[in-house]
GROMACS .gro file of C-alpha atoms in nm:
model
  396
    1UNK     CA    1  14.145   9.912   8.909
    2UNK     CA    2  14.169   9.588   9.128
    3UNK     CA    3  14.235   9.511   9.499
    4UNK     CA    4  14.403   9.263   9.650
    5UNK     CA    5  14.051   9.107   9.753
    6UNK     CA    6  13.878   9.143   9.474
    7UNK     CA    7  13.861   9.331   9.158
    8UNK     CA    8  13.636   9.645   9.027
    9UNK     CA    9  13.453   9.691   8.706
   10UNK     CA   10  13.381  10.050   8.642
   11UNK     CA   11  13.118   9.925   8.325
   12UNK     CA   12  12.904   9.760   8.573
   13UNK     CA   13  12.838  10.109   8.757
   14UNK     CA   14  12.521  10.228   8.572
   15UNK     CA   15  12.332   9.952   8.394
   16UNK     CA   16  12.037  10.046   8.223
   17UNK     CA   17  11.806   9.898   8.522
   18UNK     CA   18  12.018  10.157   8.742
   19UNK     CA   19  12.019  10.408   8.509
   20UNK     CA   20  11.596  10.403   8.470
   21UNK     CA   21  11.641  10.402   8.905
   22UNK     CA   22  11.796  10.738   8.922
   23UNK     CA   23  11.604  10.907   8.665
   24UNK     CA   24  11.257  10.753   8.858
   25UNK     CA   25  11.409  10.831   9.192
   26UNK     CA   26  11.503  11.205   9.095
   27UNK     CA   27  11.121  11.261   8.978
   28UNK     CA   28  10.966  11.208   9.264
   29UNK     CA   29  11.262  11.350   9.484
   30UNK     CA   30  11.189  11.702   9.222
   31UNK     CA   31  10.778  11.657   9.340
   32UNK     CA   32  10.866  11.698   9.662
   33UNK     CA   33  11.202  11.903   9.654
   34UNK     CA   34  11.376  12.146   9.881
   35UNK     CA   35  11.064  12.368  10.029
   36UNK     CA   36  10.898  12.089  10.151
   37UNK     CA   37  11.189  11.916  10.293
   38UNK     CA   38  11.234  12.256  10.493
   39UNK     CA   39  10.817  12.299  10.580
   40UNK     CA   40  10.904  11.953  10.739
   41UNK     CA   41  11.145  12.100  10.964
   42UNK     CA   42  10.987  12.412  11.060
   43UNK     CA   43  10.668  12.240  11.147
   44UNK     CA   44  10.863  12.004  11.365
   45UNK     CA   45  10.725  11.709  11.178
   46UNK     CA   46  10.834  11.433  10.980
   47UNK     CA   47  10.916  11.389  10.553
   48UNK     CA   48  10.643  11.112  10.622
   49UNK     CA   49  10.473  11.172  10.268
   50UNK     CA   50  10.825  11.121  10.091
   51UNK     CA   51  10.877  10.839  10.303
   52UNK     CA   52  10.605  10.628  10.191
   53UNK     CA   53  10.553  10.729   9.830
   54UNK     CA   54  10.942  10.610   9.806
   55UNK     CA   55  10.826  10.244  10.047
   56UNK     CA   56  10.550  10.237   9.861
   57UNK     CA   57  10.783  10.256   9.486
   58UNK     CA   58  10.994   9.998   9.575
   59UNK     CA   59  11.270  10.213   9.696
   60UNK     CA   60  11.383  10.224  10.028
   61UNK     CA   61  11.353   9.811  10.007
   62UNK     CA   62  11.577   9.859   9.687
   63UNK     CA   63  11.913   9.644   9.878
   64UNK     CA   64  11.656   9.393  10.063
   65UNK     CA   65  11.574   9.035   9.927
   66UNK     CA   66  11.297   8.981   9.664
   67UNK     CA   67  11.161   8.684   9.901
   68UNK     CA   68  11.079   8.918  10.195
   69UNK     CA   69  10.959   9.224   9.987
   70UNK     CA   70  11.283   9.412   9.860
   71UNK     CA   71  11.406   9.529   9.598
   72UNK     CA   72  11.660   9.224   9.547
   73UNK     CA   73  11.954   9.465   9.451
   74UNK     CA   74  12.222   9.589   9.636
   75UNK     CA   75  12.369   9.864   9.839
   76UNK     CA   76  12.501  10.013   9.459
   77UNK     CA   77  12.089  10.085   9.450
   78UNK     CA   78  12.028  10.214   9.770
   79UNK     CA   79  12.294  10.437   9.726
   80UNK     CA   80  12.133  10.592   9.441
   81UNK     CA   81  11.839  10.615   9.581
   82UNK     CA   82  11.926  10.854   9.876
   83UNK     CA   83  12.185  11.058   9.655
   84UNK     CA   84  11.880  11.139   9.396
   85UNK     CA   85  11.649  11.243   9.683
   86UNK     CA   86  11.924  11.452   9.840
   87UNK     CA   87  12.041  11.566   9.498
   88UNK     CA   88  11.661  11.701   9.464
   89UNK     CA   89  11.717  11.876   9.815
   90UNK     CA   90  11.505  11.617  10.024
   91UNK     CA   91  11.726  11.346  10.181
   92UNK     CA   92  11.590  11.071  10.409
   93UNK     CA   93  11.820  11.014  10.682
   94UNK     CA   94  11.703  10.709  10.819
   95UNK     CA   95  11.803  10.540  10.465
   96UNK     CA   96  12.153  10.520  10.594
   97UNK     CA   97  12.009  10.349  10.939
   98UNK     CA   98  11.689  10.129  10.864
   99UNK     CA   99  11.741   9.937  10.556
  100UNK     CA  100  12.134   9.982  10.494
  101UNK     CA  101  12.253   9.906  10.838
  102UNK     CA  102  11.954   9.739  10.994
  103UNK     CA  103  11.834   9.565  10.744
  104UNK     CA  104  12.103   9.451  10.602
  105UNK     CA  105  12.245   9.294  10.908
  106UNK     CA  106  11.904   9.128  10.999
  107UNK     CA  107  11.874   9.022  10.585
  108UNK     CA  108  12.252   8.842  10.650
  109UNK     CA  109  12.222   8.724  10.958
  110UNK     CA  110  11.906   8.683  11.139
  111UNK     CA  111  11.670   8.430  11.197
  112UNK     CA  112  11.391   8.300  10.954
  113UNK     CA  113  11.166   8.443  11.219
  114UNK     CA  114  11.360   8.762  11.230
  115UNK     CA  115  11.349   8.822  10.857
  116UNK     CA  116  10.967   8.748  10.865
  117UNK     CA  117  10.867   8.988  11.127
  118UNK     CA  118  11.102   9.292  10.970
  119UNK     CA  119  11.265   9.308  10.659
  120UNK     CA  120  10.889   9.337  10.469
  121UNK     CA  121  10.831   9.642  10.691
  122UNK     CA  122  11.155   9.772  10.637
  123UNK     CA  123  11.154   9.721  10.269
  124UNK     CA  124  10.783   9.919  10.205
  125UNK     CA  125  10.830  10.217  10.486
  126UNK     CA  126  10.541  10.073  10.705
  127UNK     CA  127  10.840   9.947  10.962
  128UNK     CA  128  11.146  10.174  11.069
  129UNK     CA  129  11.489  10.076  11.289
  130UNK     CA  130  11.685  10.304  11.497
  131UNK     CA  131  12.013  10.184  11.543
  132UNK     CA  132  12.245  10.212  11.837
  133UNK     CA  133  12.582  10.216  11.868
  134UNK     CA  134  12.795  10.520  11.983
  135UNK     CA  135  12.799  10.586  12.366
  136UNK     CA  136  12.913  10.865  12.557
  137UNK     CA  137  13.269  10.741  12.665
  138UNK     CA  138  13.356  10.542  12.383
  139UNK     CA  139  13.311  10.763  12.056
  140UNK     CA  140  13.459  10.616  11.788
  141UNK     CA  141  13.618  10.332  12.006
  142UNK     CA  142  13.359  10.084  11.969
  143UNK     CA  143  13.604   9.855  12.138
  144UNK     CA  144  13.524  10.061  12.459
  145UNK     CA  145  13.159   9.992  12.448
  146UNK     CA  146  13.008   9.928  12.792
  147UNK     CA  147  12.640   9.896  12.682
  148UNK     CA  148  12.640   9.477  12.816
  149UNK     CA  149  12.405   9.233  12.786
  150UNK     CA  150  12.366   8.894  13.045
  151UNK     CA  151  12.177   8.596  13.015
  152UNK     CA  152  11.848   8.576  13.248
  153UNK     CA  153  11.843   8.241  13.416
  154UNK     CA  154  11.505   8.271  13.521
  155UNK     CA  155  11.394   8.344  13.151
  156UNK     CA  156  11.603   8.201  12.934
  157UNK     CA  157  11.620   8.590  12.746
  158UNK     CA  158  11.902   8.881  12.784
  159UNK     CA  159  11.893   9.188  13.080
  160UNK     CA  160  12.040   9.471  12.881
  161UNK     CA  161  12.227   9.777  13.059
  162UNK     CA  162  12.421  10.119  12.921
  163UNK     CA  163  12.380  10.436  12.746
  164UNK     CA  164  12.431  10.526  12.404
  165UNK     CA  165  12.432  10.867  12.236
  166UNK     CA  166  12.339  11.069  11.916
  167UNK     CA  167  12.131  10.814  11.797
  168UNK     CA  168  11.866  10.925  11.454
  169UNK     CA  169  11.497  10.886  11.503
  170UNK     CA  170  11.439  10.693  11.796
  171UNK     CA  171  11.086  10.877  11.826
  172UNK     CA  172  10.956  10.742  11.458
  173UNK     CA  173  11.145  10.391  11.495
  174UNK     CA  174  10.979  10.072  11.570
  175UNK     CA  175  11.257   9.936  11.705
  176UNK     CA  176  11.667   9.999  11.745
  177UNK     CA  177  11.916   9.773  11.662
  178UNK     CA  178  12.145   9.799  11.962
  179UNK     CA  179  12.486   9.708  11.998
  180UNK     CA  180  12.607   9.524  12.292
  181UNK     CA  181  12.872   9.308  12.448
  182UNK     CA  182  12.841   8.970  12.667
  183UNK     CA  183  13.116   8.815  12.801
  184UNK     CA  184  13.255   8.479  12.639
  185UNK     CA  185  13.263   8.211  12.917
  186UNK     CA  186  13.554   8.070  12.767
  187UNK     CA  187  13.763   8.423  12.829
  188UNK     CA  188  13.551   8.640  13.052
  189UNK     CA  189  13.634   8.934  12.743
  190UNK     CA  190  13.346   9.125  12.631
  191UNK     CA  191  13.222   9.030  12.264
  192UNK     CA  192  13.001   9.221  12.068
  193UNK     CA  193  12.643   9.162  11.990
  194UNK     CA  194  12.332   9.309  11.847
  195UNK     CA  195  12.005   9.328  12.020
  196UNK     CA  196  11.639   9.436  11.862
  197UNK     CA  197  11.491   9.626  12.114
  198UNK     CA  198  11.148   9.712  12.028
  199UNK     CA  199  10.931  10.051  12.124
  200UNK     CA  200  10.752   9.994  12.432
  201UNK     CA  201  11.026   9.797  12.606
  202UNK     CA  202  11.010   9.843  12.984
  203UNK     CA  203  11.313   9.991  13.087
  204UNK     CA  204  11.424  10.146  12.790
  205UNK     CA  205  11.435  10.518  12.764
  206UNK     CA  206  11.529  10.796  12.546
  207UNK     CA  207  11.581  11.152  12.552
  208UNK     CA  208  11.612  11.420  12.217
  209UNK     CA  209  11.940  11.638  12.241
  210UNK     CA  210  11.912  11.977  12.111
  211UNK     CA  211  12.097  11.982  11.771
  212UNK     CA  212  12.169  12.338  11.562
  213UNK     CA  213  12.038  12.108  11.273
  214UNK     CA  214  11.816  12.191  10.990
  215UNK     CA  215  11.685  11.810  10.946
  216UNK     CA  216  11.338  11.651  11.038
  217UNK     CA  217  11.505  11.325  11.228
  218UNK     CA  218  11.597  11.394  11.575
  219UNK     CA  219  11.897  11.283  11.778
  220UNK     CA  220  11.865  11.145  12.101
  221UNK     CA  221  12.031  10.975  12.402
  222UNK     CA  222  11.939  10.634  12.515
  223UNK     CA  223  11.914  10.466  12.853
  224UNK     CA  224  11.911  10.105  12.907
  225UNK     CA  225  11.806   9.993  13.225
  226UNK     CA  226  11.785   9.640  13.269
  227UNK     CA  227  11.594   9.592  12.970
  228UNK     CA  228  11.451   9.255  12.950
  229UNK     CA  229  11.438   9.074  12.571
  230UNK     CA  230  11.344   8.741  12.484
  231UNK     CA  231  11.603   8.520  12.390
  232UNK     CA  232  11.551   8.554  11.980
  233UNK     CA  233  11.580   8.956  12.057
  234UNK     CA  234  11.979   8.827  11.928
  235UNK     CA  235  12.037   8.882  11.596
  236UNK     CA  236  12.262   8.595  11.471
  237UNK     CA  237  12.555   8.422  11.591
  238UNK     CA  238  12.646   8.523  11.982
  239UNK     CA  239  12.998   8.445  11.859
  240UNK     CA  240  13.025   8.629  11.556
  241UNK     CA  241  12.916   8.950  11.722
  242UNK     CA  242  13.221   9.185  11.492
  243UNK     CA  243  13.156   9.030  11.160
  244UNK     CA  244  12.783   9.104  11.225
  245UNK     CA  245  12.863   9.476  11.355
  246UNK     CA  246  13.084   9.529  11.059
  247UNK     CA  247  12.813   9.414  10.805
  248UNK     CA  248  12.610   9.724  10.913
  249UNK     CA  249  12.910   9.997  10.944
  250UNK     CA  250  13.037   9.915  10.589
  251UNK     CA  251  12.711   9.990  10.418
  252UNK     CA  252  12.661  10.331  10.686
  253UNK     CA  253  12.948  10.434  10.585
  254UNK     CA  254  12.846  10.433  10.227
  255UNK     CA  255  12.529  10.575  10.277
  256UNK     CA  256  12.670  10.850  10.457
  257UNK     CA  257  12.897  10.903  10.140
  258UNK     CA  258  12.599  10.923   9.886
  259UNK     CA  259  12.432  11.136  10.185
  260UNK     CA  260  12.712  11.373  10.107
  261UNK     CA  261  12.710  11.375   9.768
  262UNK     CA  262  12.394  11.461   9.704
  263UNK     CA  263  12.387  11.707   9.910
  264UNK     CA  264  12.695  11.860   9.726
  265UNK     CA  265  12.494  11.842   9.392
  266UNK     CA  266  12.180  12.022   9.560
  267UNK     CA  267  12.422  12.301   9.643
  268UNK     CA  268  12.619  12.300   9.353
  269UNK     CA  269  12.324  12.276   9.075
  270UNK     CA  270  12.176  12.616   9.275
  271UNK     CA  271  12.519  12.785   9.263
  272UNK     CA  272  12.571  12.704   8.890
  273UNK     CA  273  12.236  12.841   8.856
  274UNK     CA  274  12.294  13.209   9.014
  275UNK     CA  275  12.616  13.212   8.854
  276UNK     CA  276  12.481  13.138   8.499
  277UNK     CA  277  12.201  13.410   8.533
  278UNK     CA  278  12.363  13.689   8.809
  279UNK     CA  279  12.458  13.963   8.598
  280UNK     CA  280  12.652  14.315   8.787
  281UNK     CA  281  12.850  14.352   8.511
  282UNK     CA  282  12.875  14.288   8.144
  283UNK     CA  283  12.853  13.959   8.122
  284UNK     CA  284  12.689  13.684   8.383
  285UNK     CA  285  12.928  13.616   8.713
  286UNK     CA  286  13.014  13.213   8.594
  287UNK     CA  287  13.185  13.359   8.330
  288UNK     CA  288  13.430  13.468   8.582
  289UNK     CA  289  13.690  13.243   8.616
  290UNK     CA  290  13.710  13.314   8.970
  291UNK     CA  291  13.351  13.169   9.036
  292UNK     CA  292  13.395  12.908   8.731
  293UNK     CA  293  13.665  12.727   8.881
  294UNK     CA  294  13.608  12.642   9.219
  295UNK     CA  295  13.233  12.539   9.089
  296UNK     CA  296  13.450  12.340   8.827
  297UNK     CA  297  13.649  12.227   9.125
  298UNK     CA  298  13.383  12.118   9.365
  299UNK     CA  299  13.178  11.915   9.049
  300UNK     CA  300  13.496  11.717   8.945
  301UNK     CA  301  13.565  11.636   9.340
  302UNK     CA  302  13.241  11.520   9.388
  303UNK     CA  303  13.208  11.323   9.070
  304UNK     CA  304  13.565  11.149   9.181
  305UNK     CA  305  13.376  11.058   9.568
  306UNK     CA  306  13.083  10.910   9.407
  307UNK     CA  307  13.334  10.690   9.161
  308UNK     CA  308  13.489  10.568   9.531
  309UNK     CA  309  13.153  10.488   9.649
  310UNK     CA  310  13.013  10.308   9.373
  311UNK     CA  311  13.366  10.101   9.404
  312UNK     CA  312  13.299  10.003   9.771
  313UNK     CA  313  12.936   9.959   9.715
  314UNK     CA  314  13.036   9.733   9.402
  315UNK     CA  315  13.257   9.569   9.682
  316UNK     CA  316  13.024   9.481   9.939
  317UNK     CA  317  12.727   9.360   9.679
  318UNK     CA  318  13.042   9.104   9.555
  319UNK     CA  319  13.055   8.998   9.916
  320UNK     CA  320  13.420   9.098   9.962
  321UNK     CA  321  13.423   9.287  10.273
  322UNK     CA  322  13.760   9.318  10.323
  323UNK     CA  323  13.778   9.529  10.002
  324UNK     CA  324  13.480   9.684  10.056
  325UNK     CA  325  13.592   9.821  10.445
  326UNK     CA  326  13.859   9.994  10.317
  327UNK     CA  327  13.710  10.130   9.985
  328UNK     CA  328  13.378  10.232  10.245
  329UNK     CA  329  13.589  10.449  10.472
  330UNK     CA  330  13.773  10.619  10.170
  331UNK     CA  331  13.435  10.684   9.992
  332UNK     CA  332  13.251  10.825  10.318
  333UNK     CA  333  13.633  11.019  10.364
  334UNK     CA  334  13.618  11.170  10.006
  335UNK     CA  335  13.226  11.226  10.019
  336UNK     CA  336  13.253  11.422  10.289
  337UNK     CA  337  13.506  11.694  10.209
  338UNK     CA  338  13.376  11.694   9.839
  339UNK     CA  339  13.004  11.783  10.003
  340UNK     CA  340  13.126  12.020  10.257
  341UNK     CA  341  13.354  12.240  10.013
  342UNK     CA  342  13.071  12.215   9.754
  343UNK     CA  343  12.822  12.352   9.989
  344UNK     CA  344  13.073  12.630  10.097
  345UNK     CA  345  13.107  12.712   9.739
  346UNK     CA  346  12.819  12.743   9.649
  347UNK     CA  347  12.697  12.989   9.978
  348UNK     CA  348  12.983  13.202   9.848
  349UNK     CA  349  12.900  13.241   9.516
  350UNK     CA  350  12.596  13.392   9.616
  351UNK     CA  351  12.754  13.583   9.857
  352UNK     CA  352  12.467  13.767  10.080
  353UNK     CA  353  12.149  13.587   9.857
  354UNK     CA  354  12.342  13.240  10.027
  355UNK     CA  355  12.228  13.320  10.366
  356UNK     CA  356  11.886  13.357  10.291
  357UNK     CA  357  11.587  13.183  10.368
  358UNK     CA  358  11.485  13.229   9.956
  359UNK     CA  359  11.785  13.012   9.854
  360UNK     CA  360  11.775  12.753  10.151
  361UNK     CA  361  12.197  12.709  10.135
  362UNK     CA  362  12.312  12.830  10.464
  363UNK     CA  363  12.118  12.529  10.663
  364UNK     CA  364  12.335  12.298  10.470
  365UNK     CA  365  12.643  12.474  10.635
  366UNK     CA  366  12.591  12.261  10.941
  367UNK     CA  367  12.420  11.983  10.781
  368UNK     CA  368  12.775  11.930  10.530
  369UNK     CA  369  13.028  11.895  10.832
  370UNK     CA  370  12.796  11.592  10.939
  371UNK     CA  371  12.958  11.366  10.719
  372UNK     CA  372  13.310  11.457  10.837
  373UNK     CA  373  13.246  11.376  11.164
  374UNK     CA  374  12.983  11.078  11.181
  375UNK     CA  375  12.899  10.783  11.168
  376UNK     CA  376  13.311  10.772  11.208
  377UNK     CA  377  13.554  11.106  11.225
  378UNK     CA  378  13.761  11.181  10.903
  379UNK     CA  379  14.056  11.158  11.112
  380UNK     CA  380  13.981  10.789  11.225
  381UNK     CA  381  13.988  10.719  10.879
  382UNK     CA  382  14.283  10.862  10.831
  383UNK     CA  383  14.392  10.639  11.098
  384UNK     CA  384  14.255  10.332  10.913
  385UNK     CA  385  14.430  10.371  10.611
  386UNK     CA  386  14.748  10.477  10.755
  387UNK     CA  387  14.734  10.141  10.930
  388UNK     CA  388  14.548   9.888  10.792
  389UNK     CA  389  14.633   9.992  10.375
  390UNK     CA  390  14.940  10.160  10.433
  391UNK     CA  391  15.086   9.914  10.701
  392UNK     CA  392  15.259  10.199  10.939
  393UNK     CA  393  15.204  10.151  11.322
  394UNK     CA  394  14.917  10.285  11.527
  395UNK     CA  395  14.929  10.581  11.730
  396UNK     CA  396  14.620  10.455  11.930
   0.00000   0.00000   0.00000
């Protein structure tokens, strides 16, 4: 299977280092496990435990450099990482947002100084990044972002003004990696740029929006207003603002694809379960092909997503991002809709018993159509491909 900008080798998937990853990474996700993923959300608190044991293990630092504390592998790692946990029923969230996005655009492109003061912290739990991006008027246009950012004379730093919205654990995060514009003196046209805002900041403020969502991290609105930040609060090049911004959204969008997936195995390994031992008739109800094949179904649909994401993941580790964009958005695309009809699935197979508090599978209802509509909509991808693989014109 190859690409115009580079080319994929399906034996370097599961190596044996990756191999002894999952099976340590499902352990520990199977000692915490689905109850006390949920105790965490009824109490209102954090998965703080599960957090740290996994910092602690090496694993949420499992994409970040060896030199600042990581793991020194790649997004193919992390990826496995938060499929396992959510396989075992107890995803972490802010894996998609604090070391695949965050860190990995601070680990590319940020200063020495940068790297020193978070990618240690990011890599062993102790530090967590928020990051901000979507605002209220621009949705999946990020090209519509108003959030802008202009030099201070009497400082030398940035002055930082807008809104963003639906933004994941701004209450636990240290800091959020926001995403800005500043106007290029040689155009006057907005550019993008990131920004670390740190907790504390004066002037920055942020407010939880009530979500019908079984999940411990929070979702909130943010208000910047005139938020003052040294000049090194810019991560990188002021210039190279999109290739920066894309560098984070290409590994989300993966994430958010082995988010799915797991989720899709939680629900199908308890469905398979029921269906092996529920008996109203003679024999048990999986032996019913009616309940056999759409569990069939839903298991060869995921196992074809997480093929697509371990292809763009293989992608971006290779440093082809090019290939990798395209191969992200159709992994997140097929993770997604495999998740979501796997979780459907498996509520109907146990009919009544899947609404019930005993089996935990009707929280996931809401928690599968997550992937189809963020970090980007399904039908935006669509959009991409039809334009940017396919080559027909845009409608937008």
């Amino acid at each position: 299977m190859s690409t115009a900008q580079g080319t994929f080798d399906s034996a370097l998937l599961e190596s044996d280092e990756r191999r002894a990853l999952r099976g340590a990474v499902r352990d520990l996700g199977h000692r915490y496990g689905r109850e006390y993923f949920l105790a965490a959300v009824r109490a209102g608190k954090q998965t703080d435990e599960l957090w740290q044991e996994a910092g602690r293990l090496g694993y949420l630092g499992a994409n970040l450099p060896e030199e600042y504390g990581g793991g020194g592998g790649g997004l193919a790692e992390l990826s496995i990482v938060l499929e396992e946990l959510g396989a075992a029923g107890c995803p972490l969230l802010l894996l998609v947002v604090s070391p695949a996005i965050c860190g990995t655009v601070i680990a590319r492109f940020g200063t020495e100084a940068q790297k020193q003061r978070w990618l240690p912290g990011l890599a062993d739990g102790s530090l967590r990044m928020a990051f901000g991006i979507t605002e209220p008027d621009a949705g999946s246009n990020s090209h519509r972002i108003t959030t802008a950012a202009r030099r201070d004379p009497a400082t030398g730093g940035w002055l930082l003004t807008g809104r963003k919205v639906f933004i994941s654990g701004v209450d636990v995060a240290d800091a959020t990696l926001i995403v800005g514009r500043t106007e290029d003196a040689r155009t006057g046209k907005l550019k993008p740029c990131l920004f670390i805002v740190e907790r504390g900041t004066p002037g920055f403020e942020y407010r939880p929006i009530e979500m019908e969502l079984a999940a411990p991290e929070k979702q909130f609105q943010l208000f910047l207003d005139e938020v003052a930040l040294p000049a090194d609060a810019l991560v990188g090049d002021e210039d190279a603002g999109l290739l920066q911004l894309f560098a984070g959204l290409n590994p989300e969008r993966v994430m958010t694809a082995a988010f799915s997936i797991g989720m899709g195995r939680y629900a199908l390994d308890r469905a398979v379960e029921y269906a092996r031992t529920r008996q109203v008739w003679k024999a048990p109800i999986g032996a019913h092909q009616a309940i056999a094949h759409p569990l069939a179904q839903a298991h060869i649909e995921l196992e074809l997503a997480r093929l697509m994401m371990q292809k763009a993941a293989y992608l971006y580790d290779a440093g082809d991002d090019m290939a990798a964009g395209e191969a992200a958005n159709m992994a997140k695309y097929a993770a997604a809709e495999a998740g979501a009809k796997a979780v459907d699935q498996a509520v109907h197979t146990l009919g009544g018993n899947g609404l019930t508090a005993e089996y935990g599978l009707a929280s996931l209802l809401t928690a599968s159509r997550v992937g189809r509509i963020a970090p980007v909509s399904r039908e935006m991808i669509l959009n991409f491909v039809s334009h940017h693989t396919l080559g027909l014109p845009k409608s937008y």
